[in-house]
PDB file of C-alpha atoms in Angstrom:
ATOM      1  CA  PHE K  12      -1.302  -4.312 -36.087  1.00 61.00           C
ATOM      2  CA  SER K  13       2.448  -5.229 -35.955  1.00 70.00           C
ATOM      3  CA  PRO K  14       4.564  -3.259 -33.466  1.00 71.00           C
ATOM      4  CA  PRO K  15       8.246  -3.045 -33.968  1.00 77.00           C
ATOM      5  CA  ILE K  16       8.330  -4.252 -29.661  1.00 83.00           C
ATOM      6  CA  LEU K  17       5.696  -5.262 -27.900  1.00 85.00           C
ATOM      7  CA  PHE K  18       6.868  -5.974 -24.068  1.00 88.00           C
ATOM      8  CA  ARG K  19       4.916  -8.198 -22.031  1.00 89.00           C
ATOM      9  CA  ASP K  20       5.495  -6.716 -18.558  1.00 88.00           C
ATOM     10  CA  ILE K  21       6.318  -2.835 -17.733  1.00 83.00           C
ATOM     11  CA  ARG K  22       7.561  -3.764 -14.315  1.00 86.00           C
ATOM     12  CA  GLU K  23      10.494  -5.287 -16.361  1.00 89.00           C
ATOM     13  CA  LEU K  24      11.227  -1.930 -18.518  1.00 86.00           C
ATOM     14  CA  GLY K  25      13.437  -0.646 -15.890  1.00 82.00           C
ATOM     15  CA  LYS K  26      15.888  -3.185 -16.696  1.00 86.00           C
ATOM     16  CA  ARG K  27      18.599  -3.432 -19.644  1.00 89.00           C
ATOM     17  CA  GLN K  28      16.485  -6.198 -21.205  1.00 94.00           C
ATOM     18  CA  ALA K  29      12.629  -7.234 -21.053  1.00 93.00           C
ATOM     19  CA  HIS K  30      10.364 -10.085 -22.409  1.00 95.00           C
ATOM     20  CA  THR K  31       8.273  -9.487 -25.142  1.00 94.00           C
ATOM     21  CA  ALA K  32       4.527 -10.169 -25.436  1.00 91.00           C
ATOM     22  CA  TYR K  33       6.101 -13.351 -27.597  1.00 90.00           C
ATOM     23  CA  GLY K  34       8.637 -14.723 -25.261  1.00 94.00           C
ATOM     24  CA  ALA K  35      11.730 -13.185 -26.621  1.00 95.00           C
ATOM     25  CA  LEU K  36      14.353 -11.179 -24.481  1.00 96.00           C
ATOM     26  CA  VAL K  37      15.316  -8.030 -25.931  1.00 95.00           C
ATOM     27  CA  ASP K  38      16.985  -4.843 -25.275  1.00 94.00           C
ATOM     28  CA  VAL K  39      14.829  -2.225 -23.592  1.00 91.00           C
ATOM     29  CA  PRO K  40      14.697   1.192 -25.273  1.00 88.00           C
ATOM     30  CA  ASN K  41      15.201   3.950 -22.571  1.00 86.00           C
ATOM     31  CA  THR K  42      16.262   6.872 -23.914  1.00 90.00           C
ATOM     32  CA  PRO K  43      14.510  10.160 -24.916  1.00 91.00           C
ATOM     33  CA  GLY K  44      13.035   9.509 -28.384  1.00 88.00           C
ATOM     34  CA  CYS K  45      13.456   6.040 -28.552  1.00 88.00           C
ATOM     35  CA  VAL K  46       9.560   5.541 -29.019  1.00 86.00           C
ATOM     36  CA  ASP K  47       6.930   7.602 -30.450  1.00 88.00           C
ATOM     37  CA  MET K  48       4.206   6.203 -28.201  1.00 88.00           C
ATOM     38  CA  LEU K  49       3.147   4.173 -24.964  1.00 86.00           C
ATOM     39  CA  VAL K  50      -0.055   2.817 -24.164  1.00 86.00           C
ATOM     40  CA  ALA K  51      -0.362   0.607 -20.973  1.00 83.00           C
ATOM     41  CA  GLY K  52      -2.399  -0.078 -18.361  1.00 79.00           C
ATOM     42  CA  THR K  53      -1.809  -0.978 -14.593  1.00 75.00           C
ATOM     43  CA  SER K  54      -2.951  -3.941 -13.375  1.00 72.00           C
ATOM     44  CA  CYS K  55      -6.097  -3.496 -10.933  1.00 77.00           C
ATOM     45  CA  VAL K  56      -6.163  -6.252  -8.598  1.00 79.00           C
ATOM     46  CA  ASP K  57      -5.277  -3.966  -5.509  1.00 79.00           C
ATOM     47  CA  TYR K  58      -8.301  -1.613  -6.380  1.00 75.00           C
ATOM     48  CA  SER K  59     -11.051  -4.009  -7.438  1.00 77.00           C
ATOM     49  CA  ASN K  60     -14.115  -3.552  -5.209  1.00 77.00           C
ATOM     50  CA  LEU K  61     -13.975  -7.742  -5.492  1.00 79.00           C
ATOM     51  CA  ASN K  62     -10.569  -7.626  -3.554  1.00 80.00           C
ATOM     52  CA  ASN K  63     -11.209  -7.754   0.342  1.00 82.00           C
ATOM     53  CA  GLU K  64      -7.316  -7.346   0.975  1.00 84.00           C
ATOM     54  CA  LYS K  65      -6.974  -3.742  -0.855  1.00 80.00           C
ATOM     55  CA  LYS K  66      -3.609  -2.105  -1.080  1.00 81.00           C
ATOM     56  CA  THR K  67      -2.910   1.399  -1.428  1.00 77.00           C
ATOM     57  CA  ILE K  68       0.053   2.689  -4.438  1.00 76.00           C
ATOM     58  CA  GLU K  69       2.430   3.207  -1.404  1.00 80.00           C
ATOM     59  CA  GLN K  70       1.968  -0.234  -0.325  1.00 80.00           C
ATOM     60  CA  LYS K  71       3.689  -1.803  -3.628  1.00 77.00           C
ATOM     61  CA  GLY K  72       1.082  -4.422  -4.566  1.00 82.00           C
ATOM     62  CA  GLU K  73       0.750  -5.364  -7.991  1.00 81.00           C
ATOM     63  CA  SER K  74      -0.932  -2.386  -9.145  1.00 81.00           C
ATOM     64  CA  GLY K  75       1.768   0.020  -7.341  1.00 83.00           C
ATOM     65  CA  GLN K  76       4.544  -1.886  -9.188  1.00 85.00           C
ATOM     66  CA  THR K  77       3.141  -1.788 -12.279  1.00 85.00           C
ATOM     67  CA  PHE K  78       2.356   1.966 -11.817  1.00 85.00           C
ATOM     68  CA  ARG K  79       5.632   2.672 -10.707  1.00 86.00           C
ATOM     69  CA  GLY K  80       7.354   0.687 -13.360  1.00 85.00           C
ATOM     70  CA  MET K  81       5.114   2.602 -16.263  1.00 86.00           C
ATOM     71  CA  MET K  82       6.177   6.052 -14.619  1.00 88.00           C
ATOM     72  CA  ASP K  83       9.775   5.208 -14.014  1.00 88.00           C
ATOM     73  CA  TRP K  84      10.283   4.062 -17.577  1.00 89.00           C
ATOM     74  CA  ILE K  85       8.098   7.255 -18.719  1.00 91.00           C
ATOM     75  CA  LYS K  86      10.797   9.306 -16.965  1.00 90.00           C
ATOM     76  CA  LYS K  87      13.618   7.600 -18.815  1.00 89.00           C
ATOM     77  CA  ALA K  88      11.969   7.835 -22.614  1.00 91.00           C
ATOM     78  CA  GLN K  89      10.016  10.747 -22.330  1.00 94.00           C
ATOM     79  CA  PRO K  90       7.718   9.353 -25.315  1.00 93.00           C
ATOM     80  CA  PRO K  91       5.709  12.069 -26.854  1.00 95.00           C
ATOM     81  CA  ILE K  92       2.431  10.064 -26.255  1.00 94.00           C
ATOM     82  CA  VAL K  93       1.419   8.469 -23.239  1.00 93.00           C
ATOM     83  CA  ILE K  94      -1.878   6.850 -23.268  1.00 92.00           C
ATOM     84  CA  LEU K  95      -3.068   4.945 -19.901  1.00 86.00           C
ATOM     85  CA  GLU K  96      -6.301   2.505 -19.846  1.00 82.00           C
ATOM     86  CA  ASN K  97      -8.272   2.509 -16.379  1.00 72.00           C
ATOM     87  CA  VAL K  98     -11.295   0.248 -15.659  1.00 70.00           C
ATOM     88  CA  VAL K  99     -14.257   2.792 -13.490  1.00 67.00           C
ATOM     89  CA  GLY K 100     -15.509   0.397 -10.993  1.00 59.00           C
ATOM     90  CA  ALA K 101     -13.753  -2.660 -11.516  1.00 56.00           C
TER      91      ALA K 101
END
């Protein structure tokens, strides 16, 4: 597995540059047709059954920030394939 770019935090993709999983700062591709596929998962800390201080997506906790960051980038880049990971009952 050797993707050309693997980003560390989808919340950074709204910026001109973002950090890769390996720590490099690179330009963010964000125009239609710039990528073939997005595979992502949002943080589930705000929705976890183990969390006594749950937040909704509108409260902009960590989970809401990752989801909104992902959706903002999807609207810009319009990848033809989007795969979202979700854990049931975490």
